[in-house]
Tab-separated table of C-alpha atoms in Angstrom:
chain	number	residue	atom	x	y	z
A	1	MET	CA	12.877	-30.363	8.549
A	2	LYS	CA	11.269	-32.215	5.522
A	3	LYS	CA	13.661	-34.441	3.536
A	4	ALA	CA	15.003	-32.873	0.153
A	5	ALA	CA	13.065	-35.473	-1.836
A	6	GLU	CA	9.787	-34.173	-0.231
A	7	LEU	CA	10.429	-30.736	-1.313
A	8	ASN	CA	9.832	-31.429	-5.057
A	9	ILE	CA	12.575	-29.082	-6.070
A	10	SER	CA	13.066	-27.674	-9.388
A	11	PRO	CA	15.306	-25.251	-10.726
A	12	PRO	CA	14.076	-21.634	-11.085
A	13	PRO	CA	13.220	-20.359	-14.553
A	14	PRO	CA	15.445	-17.681	-16.082
A	15	HIS	CA	13.807	-14.328	-16.377
A	16	ALA	CA	11.822	-13.945	-19.688
A	17	ALA	CA	12.426	-11.126	-22.051
A	18	THR	CA	9.688	-9.342	-23.710
A	19	PRO	CA	9.374	-10.630	-27.442
A	20	SER	CA	10.277	-8.097	-30.024
A	21	THR	CA	7.597	-6.180	-31.777
A	22	GLY	CA	9.699	-5.623	-34.976
A	23	MET	CA	9.581	-1.796	-34.367
A	24	SER	CA	12.296	0.540	-33.082
A	25	THR	CA	11.707	2.488	-29.856
A	26	ALA	CA	11.373	5.697	-32.010
A	27	GLU	CA	8.761	3.962	-34.198
A	28	ALA	CA	6.736	2.565	-31.514
A	29	ARG	CA	6.892	5.716	-29.734
A	30	VAL	CA	5.411	7.714	-32.673
A	31	SER	CA	2.626	4.985	-33.194
A	32	ALA	CA	1.783	5.340	-29.461
A	33	PHE	CA	1.540	8.797	-29.433
A	34	ALA	CA	-0.531	8.749	-32.777
A	35	ALA	CA	-3.050	6.219	-31.401
A	36	GLN	CA	-3.173	8.376	-28.004
A	37	GLN	CA	-4.272	11.543	-30.058
A	38	GLU	CA	-6.902	9.577	-31.928
A	39	LEU	CA	-8.318	8.320	-28.616
A	40	ARG	CA	-8.646	11.941	-27.313
A	41	ASN	CA	-10.577	13.196	-30.193
A	42	ILE	CA	-13.417	10.892	-29.644
A	43	PRO	CA	-16.272	11.656	-26.923
A	44	PRO	CA	-15.245	10.103	-23.530
A	45	ARG	CA	-18.572	8.147	-23.447
A	46	ASP	CA	-17.879	6.470	-26.628
A	47	ILE	CA	-14.030	5.306	-25.621
A	48	PRO	CA	-15.032	1.685	-23.903
A	49	GLU	CA	-16.632	0.400	-27.245
A	50	SER	CA	-14.409	2.229	-29.863
A	51	GLU	CA	-11.818	1.106	-32.118
A	52	GLU	CA	-9.512	3.711	-31.169
A	53	LEU	CA	-9.394	2.298	-27.578
A	54	ARG	CA	-8.384	-1.047	-29.114
A	55	VAL	CA	-5.613	0.463	-31.166
A	56	TYR	CA	-4.384	2.486	-28.402
A	57	VAL	CA	-3.888	-0.527	-26.117
A	58	GLU	CA	-1.948	-2.445	-28.832
A	59	ALA	CA	0.162	0.502	-29.741
A	60	VAL	CA	1.084	1.481	-26.134
A	61	THR	CA	1.997	-2.327	-25.559
A	62	ALA	CA	4.128	-2.226	-28.352
A	63	TYR	CA	5.969	0.957	-27.261
A	64	GLY	CA	6.419	-0.816	-23.702
A	65	ALA	CA	7.657	-4.041	-25.384
A	66	ALA	CA	10.238	-2.138	-27.347
A	67	LEU	CA	11.409	-0.096	-24.178
A	68	ALA	CA	11.503	-3.574	-22.333
A	69	ALA	CA	13.788	-4.976	-24.753
A	70	ASP	CA	16.036	-1.843	-24.702
A	71	MET	CA	16.162	-2.310	-20.552
A	72	THR	CA	16.648	-5.948	-20.572
A	73	ALA	CA	19.869	-5.770	-22.351
A	74	ARG	CA	21.170	-3.210	-19.740
A	75	LEU	CA	19.593	-5.198	-17.014
A	76	ASP	CA	21.654	-7.991	-17.894
A	77	ALA	CA	24.609	-6.341	-18.083
A	78	ASP	CA	24.074	-4.607	-14.665
A	79	TRP	CA	23.391	-8.098	-13.130
A	80	ASP	CA	26.593	-9.521	-14.512
A	81	ALA	CA	28.619	-6.744	-13.048
A	82	ALA	CA	26.948	-7.248	-9.789
A	83	GLY	CA	27.403	-10.956	-9.792
A	84	VAL	CA	23.872	-11.578	-9.707
A	85	SER	CA	23.340	-12.792	-13.253
A	86	ASP	CA	20.722	-15.786	-13.999
A	87	ALA	CA	23.647	-18.206	-14.279
A	88	LYS	CA	24.824	-16.968	-10.613
A	89	ILE	CA	21.109	-17.481	-9.101
A	90	LEU	CA	21.022	-20.826	-10.830
A	91	ASP	CA	24.277	-21.778	-9.241
A	92	ALA	CA	23.273	-20.935	-5.844
A	93	PHE	CA	20.042	-22.695	-6.330
A	94	GLU	CA	21.822	-25.779	-7.220
A	95	ARG	CA	24.145	-25.606	-4.321
A	96	LYS	CA	21.283	-24.923	-1.909
A	97	ALA	CA	19.368	-27.931	-3.415
A	98	ALA	CA	22.503	-30.041	-3.328
A	99	HIS	CA	23.058	-29.281	0.553
A	100	LEU	CA	19.185	-30.094	1.237
A	101	ALA	CA	19.654	-33.237	-0.545
A	102	SER	CA	22.518	-34.126	1.708
A	103	LYS	CA	20.223	-33.975	4.716
A	104	ALA	CA	19.339	-37.690	4.906
A	105	GLU	CA	22.851	-38.544	4.811
A	106	VAL	CA	23.968	-36.113	7.715
A	107	ASP	CA	20.873	-37.129	9.586
A	108	ALA	CA	22.068	-40.725	9.360
A	109	LYS	CA	25.507	-39.929	10.441
A	110	VAL	CA	24.109	-37.790	13.377
A	111	GLU	CA	21.988	-40.887	14.617
A	112	SER	CA	24.962	-43.167	14.582
A	113	LEU	CA	27.229	-40.824	16.376
A	114	ILE	CA	24.454	-40.243	19.105
A	115	ALA	CA	24.086	-43.986	19.315
A	116	GLU	CA	27.878	-43.957	19.713
A	117	GLU	CA	27.638	-41.600	22.651
A	118	GLU	CA	25.030	-43.587	24.300
A	119	ARG	CA	26.948	-46.617	23.989
A	120	LEU	CA	29.803	-45.070	25.637
A	121	LYS	CA	27.920	-44.282	28.497
A	122	GLU	CA	26.402	-47.534	28.895
A	123	PHE	CA	29.876	-49.138	28.723
A	124	HIS	CA	31.436	-46.657	31.131
A	125	PRO	CA	28.745	-46.042	33.868
A	126	ASP	CA	30.943	-44.067	35.823
A	127	TRP	CA	31.934	-41.671	32.839
A	128	LEU	CA	31.062	-38.612	34.918
A	129	THR	CA	33.803	-39.232	37.095
A	130	ASP	CA	36.266	-41.219	35.038
A	131	PRO	CA	38.296	-38.498	33.042
A	132	GLU	CA	39.219	-40.760	30.312
A	133	ALA	CA	35.708	-42.064	29.902
A	134	HIS	CA	34.165	-38.655	30.067
A	135	GLN	CA	36.590	-37.311	27.347
A	136	LYS	CA	35.319	-40.285	25.282
A	137	VAL	CA	31.650	-39.480	25.881
A	138	HIS	CA	32.349	-35.573	25.255
A	139	ASP	CA	34.219	-36.136	22.104
A	140	ALA	CA	31.303	-38.246	20.846
A	141	GLY	CA	28.698	-35.496	21.614
A	142	VAL	CA	30.686	-32.589	20.166
A	143	ALA	CA	31.037	-34.786	16.899
A	144	TRP	CA	27.470	-35.003	16.227
A	145	ALA	CA	26.763	-31.357	17.386
A	146	THR	CA	29.524	-30.034	15.231
A	147	MET	CA	27.880	-32.014	12.343
A	148	VAL	CA	24.486	-30.362	12.964
A	149	ASP	CA	25.934	-26.930	13.212
A	150	GLU	CA	27.849	-27.314	10.105
A	151	TYR	CA	24.767	-28.255	8.267
A	152	THR	CA	22.557	-25.758	9.632
A	153	ASN	CA	25.234	-22.833	9.273
A	154	THR	CA	25.640	-23.689	5.653
A	155	LEU	CA	22.001	-23.860	4.985
A	156	VAL	CA	21.754	-20.187	6.746
A	157	ALA	CA	24.708	-18.893	4.783
A	158	LEU	CA	23.301	-20.163	1.458
A	159	GLY	CA	20.139	-18.725	2.297
A	160	LYS	CA	21.516	-15.234	3.107
A	161	GLU	CA	23.473	-15.433	-0.390
A	162	LEU	CA	20.214	-16.095	-2.233
A	163	PHE	CA	18.279	-13.446	-0.249
A	164	HIS	CA	20.805	-10.518	-0.823
A	165	ALA	CA	21.331	-11.751	-4.262
A	166	ASN	CA	17.484	-11.121	-4.895
A	167	GLU	CA	17.732	-7.928	-3.091
A	168	THR	CA	20.513	-6.680	-5.580
A	169	ARG	CA	18.594	-7.888	-8.309
A	170	MET	CA	15.286	-6.259	-7.662
A	171	ARG	CA	17.043	-2.887	-6.645
A	172	LEU	CA	18.890	-2.917	-10.062
A	173	PHE	CA	15.414	-3.909	-11.862
A	174	ARG	CA	13.747	-0.854	-10.203
A	175	GLU	CA	16.480	1.497	-11.034
A	176	ASN	CA	16.438	0.406	-14.686
A	177	VAL	CA	12.645	0.676	-14.954
A	178	VAL	CA	12.745	4.151	-13.475
A	179	THR	CA	15.928	5.391	-15.582
A	180	THR	CA	14.214	4.012	-18.783
A	181	LEU	CA	10.980	6.107	-18.006
A	182	ALA	CA	12.847	9.076	-17.130
A	183	GLN	CA	14.248	8.919	-20.587
A	184	GLU	CA	10.998	9.265	-22.179
A	185	ARG	CA	9.074	11.696	-19.801
A	186	GLU	CA	9.377	13.717	-16.610
A	187	LEU	CA	8.796	11.950	-13.357
A	188	GLY	CA	7.382	12.974	-9.787
A	189	GLY	CA	5.111	15.677	-8.621
A	190	GLU	CA	3.031	16.591	-5.608
A	191	VAL	CA	-0.368	14.975	-5.095
A	192	PHE	CA	-3.072	17.075	-3.859
A	193	LEU	CA	-3.565	16.166	-0.369
A	194	SER	CA	-6.276	16.846	2.153
A	195	ASP	CA	-5.598	19.561	4.881
A	196	ASP	CA	-6.088	17.382	7.863
A	197	MET	CA	-3.811	14.514	6.593
A	198	LYS	CA	-1.007	13.559	9.054
A	199	LEU	CA	1.891	11.338	8.064
A	200	SER	CA	5.076	10.597	9.963
A	201	LYS	CA	8.313	12.171	8.569
A	202	ALA	CA	9.321	8.726	7.450
A	203	ASP	CA	6.002	8.044	5.604
A	204	THR	CA	6.189	11.641	4.082
A	205	GLU	CA	9.581	10.586	2.701
A	206	LEU	CA	8.300	7.266	1.283
A	207	MET	CA	5.355	8.869	-0.309
A	208	ASN	CA	7.737	11.460	-1.914
A	209	ASP	CA	9.914	8.705	-3.259
A	210	VAL	CA	7.072	6.533	-4.607
A	211	LEU	CA	5.669	9.454	-6.231
A	212	SER	CA	8.933	10.372	-7.839
A	213	ARG	CA	8.785	7.229	-10.056
A	214	PHE	CA	5.294	8.123	-11.446
A	215	PRO	CA	4.813	10.423	-14.440
A	216	SER	CA	4.465	13.969	-13.531
A	217	ASP	CA	1.551	14.450	-16.012
A	218	MET	CA	-0.276	11.452	-14.773
A	219	ILE	CA	-0.151	13.159	-11.204
A	220	SER	CA	-1.299	16.355	-12.566
A	221	PHE	CA	-4.189	14.553	-14.228
A	222	ALA	CA	-5.138	13.004	-11.041
A	223	ASN	CA	-4.941	16.387	-9.040
A	224	GLY	CA	-7.337	17.820	-11.544
A	225	ARG	CA	-10.289	15.511	-10.499
A	226	GLY	CA	-10.288	18.421	-7.427
A	227	ILE	CA	-10.631	15.686	-4.807
A	228	PRO	CA	-7.871	15.839	-2.289
A	229	LEU	CA	-6.413	12.579	-1.259
A	230	HIS	CA	-6.199	11.403	2.402
A	231	ALA	CA	-3.252	8.901	2.914
A	232	LYS	CA	-2.590	6.931	6.105
A	233	ARG	CA	-0.649	4.105	7.320
A	234	SER	CA	-2.750	0.985	8.142
A	235	LYS	CA	-2.050	-2.043	10.304
A	236	VAL	CA	-4.666	-3.915	8.116
A	237	ARG	CA	-4.939	-4.630	4.400
A	238	ALA	CA	-4.314	-1.452	2.203
A	239	HIS	CA	-7.003	0.098	-0.024
A	240	TYR	CA	-8.016	3.085	-2.172
A	241	ALA	CA	-11.557	4.754	-2.475
A	242	GLY	CA	-11.556	7.249	-5.072
A	243	ALA	CA	-14.311	9.523	-3.248
A	244	SER	CA	-15.556	9.225	0.285
A	245	ARG	CA	-16.286	11.399	3.281
A	246	GLN	CA	-13.860	10.858	6.114
A	247	LYS	CA	-15.293	10.304	9.816
A	248	ARG	CA	-14.584	13.347	11.531
A	249	LYS	CA	-15.352	14.742	15.144
A	250	SER	CA	-18.197	17.118	14.807
A	251	TYR	CA	-18.662	19.640	17.759
A	252	ARG	CA	-21.604	21.484	19.050
A	253	ALA	CA	-21.426	24.264	21.597
A	254	GLY	CA	-23.788	24.029	24.670
A	255	VAL	CA	-25.642	27.072	25.421
A	256	LEU	CA	-26.336	27.659	29.197
A	257	ASN	CA	-29.335	29.752	30.726
A	258	ALA	CA	-27.056	32.478	32.439
A	259	ALA	CA	-29.927	33.773	34.619
A	260	ASN	CA	-30.384	30.437	36.139
A	261	ALA	CA	-26.719	30.194	36.971
A	262	LEU	CA	-27.126	33.639	38.537
A	263	ARG	CA	-29.720	32.584	40.694
A	264	ASP	CA	-27.943	29.132	41.526
A	265	GLU	CA	-30.952	27.397	40.276
A	266	PRO	CA	-30.372	23.402	40.638
A	267	PHE	CA	-28.992	21.752	37.803
A	268	TRP	CA	-28.208	25.152	35.886
A	269	ASP	CA	-25.376	23.589	34.037
A	270	ALA	CA	-27.206	20.502	32.774
A	271	ASN	CA	-29.501	22.070	30.493
A	272	GLN	CA	-27.843	22.986	27.057
A	273	ASP	CA	-29.205	24.250	23.694
A	274	PHE	CA	-26.710	22.646	21.264
A	275	VAL	CA	-25.542	25.046	18.377
A	276	ASN	CA	-23.123	24.683	15.467
A	277	LEU	CA	-20.656	27.835	16.061
A	278	ARG	CA	-18.491	26.751	12.881
A	279	GLY	CA	-15.702	28.326	14.575
A	280	GLU	CA	-17.505	31.766	15.090
A	281	PRO	CA	-18.086	33.437	18.004
A	282	LEU	CA	-21.326	33.161	20.113
A	283	GLU	CA	-23.787	35.878	18.662
A	284	ASP	CA	-27.356	36.991	19.589
A	285	ARG	CA	-28.499	34.731	17.045
A	286	HIS	CA	-27.598	31.608	18.975
A	287	VAL	CA	-28.867	32.452	22.276
A	288	PRO	CA	-32.214	33.769	23.545
A	289	HIS	CA	-32.224	37.165	25.326
A	290	ARG	CA	-34.143	35.491	28.475
A	291	ASP	CA	-30.916	33.045	28.880
A	292	THR	CA	-28.619	36.036	29.290
A	293	VAL	CA	-28.030	38.690	31.968
A	294	GLU	CA	-26.973	42.216	32.007
A	295	ASP	CA	-23.247	42.644	31.687
A	296	THR	CA	-22.189	44.168	35.265
A	297	GLU	CA	-19.081	43.623	37.220
A	298	GLU	CA	-21.399	41.972	39.925
A	299	ASN	CA	-22.729	39.642	37.476
A	300	ARG	CA	-19.465	38.675	36.174
A	301	ALA	CA	-18.299	37.997	39.534
A	302	ILE	CA	-21.344	35.798	40.551
A	303	LEU	CA	-21.245	33.859	37.222
A	304	GLY	CA	-17.203	33.256	37.571
A	305	GLU	CA	-17.871	31.847	41.220
A	306	ARG	CA	-20.494	29.375	39.488
A	307	ILE	CA	-17.830	28.295	37.042
A	308	ALA	CA	-15.247	27.561	39.895
A	309	GLU	CA	-17.972	25.689	41.708
A	310	PHE	CA	-18.646	23.852	38.598
A	311	LYS	CA	-14.772	22.909	38.088
A	312	LYS	CA	-14.339	21.871	41.534
A	313	ARG	CA	-17.469	19.672	41.539
A	314	LYS	CA	-16.340	18.019	38.054
A	315	GLY	CA	-12.774	17.568	39.095
A	316	ARG	CA	-10.244	17.003	36.258
A	317	ILE	CA	-12.300	17.813	33.104
A	318	SER	CA	-11.414	19.299	29.672
A	319	ALA	CA	-11.089	23.174	29.379
A	320	ASN	CA	-13.572	22.922	26.505
A	321	LYS	CA	-16.182	21.192	28.882
A	322	VAL	CA	-15.990	23.979	31.185
A	323	PRO	CA	-18.726	26.930	30.954
A	324	ARG	CA	-17.280	30.252	29.570
A	325	ILE	CA	-18.772	33.663	29.879
A	326	GLN	CA	-19.219	35.420	26.669
A	327	GLU	CA	-20.251	38.990	25.859
A	328	VAL	CA	-23.355	39.015	23.601
A	329	VAL	CA	-24.929	42.342	22.078
A	330	PHE	CA	-28.508	42.405	21.558
A	331	ASP	CA	-29.787	45.678	19.831
A	332	GLY	CA	-26.569	47.717	20.827
A	333	GLN	CA	-26.645	46.588	24.557
A	334	PRO	CA	-23.894	44.021	25.651
A	335	ARG	CA	-25.229	41.192	27.748
A	336	LEU	CA	-23.468	38.059	29.394
A	337	ALA	CA	-24.174	34.524	28.036
A	338	LEU	CA	-22.653	31.189	29.301
A	339	TYR	CA	-21.841	28.368	26.873
A	340	VAL	CA	-19.656	25.224	26.644
A	341	PRO	CA	-17.520	25.197	23.530
A	342	ASP	CA	-17.547	21.327	23.594
A	343	GLY	CA	-21.303	20.678	24.800
A	344	TRP	CA	-21.830	17.816	22.557
A	345	SER	CA	-19.895	15.884	19.870
A	346	GLU	CA	-20.108	12.765	17.435
A	347	PHE	CA	-18.172	11.305	14.666
A	348	THR	CA	-19.882	11.778	11.482
A	349	THR	CA	-19.295	12.250	7.766
A	350	LYS	CA	-22.238	14.867	7.062
A	351	GLU	CA	-19.987	17.954	7.123
A	352	SER	CA	-16.922	16.126	5.779
A	353	PRO	CA	-15.717	17.154	2.039
A	354	LEU	CA	-14.972	14.325	-0.615
A	355	VAL	CA	-11.620	13.102	-0.301
A	356	GLY	CA	-9.756	9.888	-1.889
A	357	GLU	CA	-8.802	7.626	0.680
A	358	LEU	CA	-5.420	5.822	0.580
A	359	THR	CA	-4.275	3.469	3.028
A	360	PHE	CA	-0.866	1.675	2.962
A	361	ASN	CA	1.433	-0.515	5.251
A	362	GLY	CA	4.639	-0.360	3.079
A	363	GLU	CA	6.392	0.836	-0.233
A	364	SER	CA	4.711	-1.821	-2.047
A	365	SER	CA	1.399	-1.477	-0.968
A	366	MET	CA	1.518	2.382	-1.197
A	367	THR	CA	2.768	2.056	-5.061
A	368	HIS	CA	-0.285	-0.330	-5.416
A	369	GLU	CA	-2.676	1.930	-4.033
A	370	PHE	CA	-1.313	5.030	-5.970
A	371	GLY	CA	-1.940	2.983	-9.132
A	372	HIS	CA	-5.470	2.910	-8.216
A	373	HIS	CA	-5.523	6.656	-7.562
A	374	PHE	CA	-3.872	7.327	-11.119
A	375	GLU	CA	-6.482	4.964	-13.135
A	376	THR	CA	-9.429	6.522	-11.502
A	377	SER	CA	-11.477	8.752	-13.973
A	378	ASN	CA	-8.675	8.373	-16.190
A	379	PRO	CA	-9.571	6.864	-19.655
A	380	GLU	CA	-6.075	6.389	-20.908
A	381	VAL	CA	-5.279	3.982	-17.846
A	382	GLY	CA	-8.564	2.721	-16.548
A	383	MET	CA	-10.512	1.985	-19.713
A	384	ALA	CA	-7.414	0.619	-21.504
A	385	CYS	CA	-6.640	-1.748	-18.664
A	386	LYS	CA	-10.255	-2.747	-18.609
A	387	LEU	CA	-10.119	-3.695	-22.405
A	388	PHE	CA	-6.878	-5.734	-21.538
A	389	LEU	CA	-8.328	-7.519	-18.812
A	390	GLN	CA	-11.501	-8.448	-20.974
A	391	ARG	CA	-9.403	-9.688	-23.812
A	392	ARG	CA	-7.155	-11.958	-21.639
A	393	THR	CA	-9.814	-13.536	-19.422
A	394	GLU	CA	-12.536	-13.891	-22.321
A	395	GLY	CA	-13.902	-17.545	-22.088
A	396	PHE	CA	-12.256	-18.302	-18.885
A	397	GLU	CA	-14.348	-19.076	-15.697
A	398	LYS	CA	-14.564	-16.942	-12.544
A	399	SER	CA	-13.459	-18.248	-9.476
A	400	VAL	CA	-13.534	-16.993	-5.629
A	401	TYR	CA	-10.290	-15.058	-4.440
A	402	ALA	CA	-11.460	-14.336	-1.109
A	403	PRO	CA	-14.687	-15.534	0.490
A	404	ALA	CA	-17.418	-13.031	1.682
A	405	THR	CA	-17.218	-11.672	5.081
A	406	ARG	CA	-19.768	-9.985	7.078
A	407	SER	CA	-18.637	-6.253	5.755
A	408	LYS	CA	-17.512	-7.244	2.221
A	409	PRO	CA	-18.887	-9.456	-0.554
A	410	ALA	CA	-16.515	-12.137	-2.165
A	411	GLU	CA	-13.796	-11.355	-4.370
A	412	ILE	CA	-14.117	-12.739	-7.650
A	413	VAL	CA	-11.277	-13.337	-10.221
A	414	ILE	CA	-10.814	-14.757	-13.670
A	415	SER	CA	-7.328	-16.201	-13.988
A	416	ASP	CA	-5.898	-16.566	-17.397
A	417	GLY	CA	-2.125	-17.088	-16.582
A	418	PHE	CA	-1.556	-13.815	-14.671
A	419	MET	CA	1.582	-13.749	-12.448
A	420	ASP	CA	-1.240	-13.614	-9.721
A	421	SER	CA	-4.799	-14.635	-10.061
A	422	TYR	CA	-5.601	-11.466	-8.073
A	423	ILE	CA	-4.711	-9.491	-11.428
A	424	GLY	CA	-7.791	-11.176	-12.822
A	425	LYS	CA	-10.349	-9.430	-10.297
A	426	ASP	CA	-13.104	-7.462	-12.178
A	427	TYR	CA	-15.040	-4.587	-10.750
A	428	PRO	CA	-18.567	-4.432	-12.325
A	429	GLY	CA	-19.928	-1.296	-13.077
A	430	ASN	CA	-16.734	0.884	-13.422
A	431	TYR	CA	-13.278	1.031	-15.166
A	432	ASN	CA	-11.378	-0.061	-12.217
A	433	THR	CA	-9.015	-3.215	-12.484
A	434	GLU	CA	-5.912	-4.624	-10.636
A	435	VAL	CA	-4.122	-4.541	-13.913
A	436	PHE	CA	-2.387	-1.245	-13.365
A	437	SER	CA	-2.113	-1.174	-9.651
A	438	MET	CA	-0.331	-4.773	-9.798
A	439	GLY	CA	1.650	-3.618	-12.452
A	440	VAL	CA	3.138	-0.477	-10.993
A	441	GLU	CA	3.590	-2.322	-7.898
A	442	ALA	CA	5.795	-4.819	-9.969
A	443	LEU	CA	7.506	-2.547	-12.073
A	444	LEU	CA	8.314	0.332	-9.572
A	445	SER	CA	8.745	-1.125	-6.280
A	446	GLY	CA	10.001	-4.640	-7.559
A	447	ALA	CA	7.263	-6.844	-5.986
A	448	HIS	CA	6.072	-9.967	-7.857
A	449	GLY	CA	9.164	-10.645	-9.528
A	450	GLY	CA	8.767	-7.457	-11.659
A	451	LEU	CA	6.620	-9.434	-14.063
A	452	MET	CA	9.565	-10.535	-15.532
A	453	GLY	CA	10.223	-13.550	-13.155
A	454	VAL	CA	13.357	-12.238	-12.089
A	455	GLU	CA	12.965	-12.881	-8.129
A	456	VAL	CA	13.270	-16.400	-6.959
A	457	ASP	CA	12.765	-16.271	-3.099
A	458	MET	CA	14.322	-19.480	-2.048
A	459	SER	CA	14.658	-18.319	1.589
A	460	ARG	CA	11.929	-20.921	2.609
A	461	LEU	CA	13.691	-23.565	1.001
A	462	GLY	CA	14.125	-26.710	3.628
A	463	LYS	CA	11.212	-25.006	5.804
A	464	GLU	CA	8.067	-26.706	6.692
A	465	LYS	CA	6.342	-25.075	3.823
A	466	GLY	CA	9.309	-25.782	1.794
A	467	VAL	CA	9.274	-25.161	-2.094
A	468	PRO	CA	10.875	-21.923	-3.497
A	469	LYS	CA	8.446	-19.238	-4.496
A	470	THR	CA	8.825	-18.318	-8.052
A	471	TYR	CA	7.186	-15.706	-10.076
A	472	ARG	CA	5.761	-16.245	-13.332
A	473	ALA	CA	6.856	-13.830	-16.181
A	474	ASP	CA	4.221	-12.082	-17.883
A	475	PRO	CA	6.018	-10.052	-20.707
A	476	GLU	CA	2.402	-8.461	-22.333
A	477	HIS	CA	1.455	-7.351	-18.930
A	478	PHE	CA	4.943	-5.785	-18.256
A	479	ALA	CA	4.794	-3.954	-21.813
A	480	LEU	CA	1.323	-2.644	-21.204
A	481	VAL	CA	2.193	-1.069	-18.150
A	482	MET	CA	5.731	-0.017	-19.211
A	483	GLY	CA	4.136	1.644	-22.221
A	484	MET	CA	1.464	3.246	-20.136
A	485	LEU	CA	3.751	4.702	-17.634
A	486	SER	CA	5.427	6.265	-20.794
A	487	THR	CA	2.399	7.407	-22.712
A	488	ALA	CA	-0.928	7.885	-20.638
A	489	ASN	CA	-1.486	11.699	-19.811
A	490	ARG	CA	1.521	12.840	-21.691
A	491	GLY	CA	0.696	16.786	-22.237
A	492	HIS	CA	-2.771	16.105	-21.268
A	493	SER	CA	-4.723	18.930	-19.247
A	494	ALA	CA	-5.224	18.357	-15.677
A	495	ASP	CA	-8.969	19.263	-16.001
A	496	VAL	CA	-10.992	15.895	-15.977
A	497	ASP	CA	-13.689	15.801	-18.540
A	498	THR	CA	-16.861	15.296	-16.420
A	499	ASP	CA	-18.356	13.446	-19.508
A	500	SER	CA	-15.886	10.669	-18.725
A	501	PRO	CA	-18.232	7.600	-17.747
A	502	ASN	CA	-15.777	6.910	-14.824
A	503	ALA	CA	-15.744	10.539	-13.607
């Protein structure tokens, strides 16, 4: 354990309230909707460089700031009622810091008691058999062990107190954000999902819960792209791809020569002509007439024997790998063919439809990736966040957030004082950013201190890595995302304008 002096402990900052815009919520709402309508009146390709986009971003941010100001007052009251106000958190922090500061004194006392225990053992070499001496040694050992236990138990109790206080604060924060949004517009809806997507019951419930916090019109707008979403849990880093082809197993039926099988020629089962049946039955166009035999009871019996011999020779084998007899009609006359349903297979993307791919490993990452899903091909989100990012990072130098790997280029960011420098990541050539995704992750799942600095994770205090994790407040980013969740795609047609540069 590090000494308290080595931890460089400083009290956590109180959460930062969004500064007032000078407008009431009603006035800011009207202004944001007016700017939104002006933005919709210009061709999508003209939006990125337009004055209308700049005005829209400013109006939406002002709307979000007004909503945040209203919400902050309610949030403070809820925190007070739950006993997790800023003052209570600061008090708990100071108690834990004071306890850590006493570590040196406790260590000195423990070392003294251990030395006393050793001295008694030396003074009474027969302490193991002398009841009186044994009791003295025992009492000395219990004294220092009790002191260590009391210090450790108090530290653990303070850590739990802070942990549960933070959980309560963030739960109330999320509830207030969602309540505020629900007062402004309808929330929730079903995302257009791919037919082959399989989620566990728990993950399906999680997805429904996450989607219940997003605006219904925004979900509808994303569905209007016409590209289904394939979501799945992943053990590695979560990601989102707007349109990709999923690898699927493609099968080809293997057509055999039934005449060779009838004559029991060597390797009759080895030579196959592969055809893609696409779920249809085997027909005359799939097999040459010369590879079939007359449909008689005798021929059926012989072919059945050949198949039985094949199964015995191969042992345990998938049923779809076993030859089957199929009646095929040539010019009105039925004949017998042999084919293997799964004669050949491969993983390929050739026949897969375009889908959006979203992977997640929990509530926070799912919320983040849905943020990317809803910004894609969405000028009122993607282009607006791109402009916000450009303004915030103008004049700052780029830096490497994550180095290049064999499969991925380096991740480059521009940090301007964002809560996390990752928010400054740019995606050249499109209108994707981390502004909206990190923002909704903060507001709707309570991650990253909610962009308000409301969470102070002090559970690691006193451990090797030591210092408390605090989150920087970013009132402007909070206001932008809050305003966007209250404005973007409101009443908008779900049909995406294909003239959009990000479509």
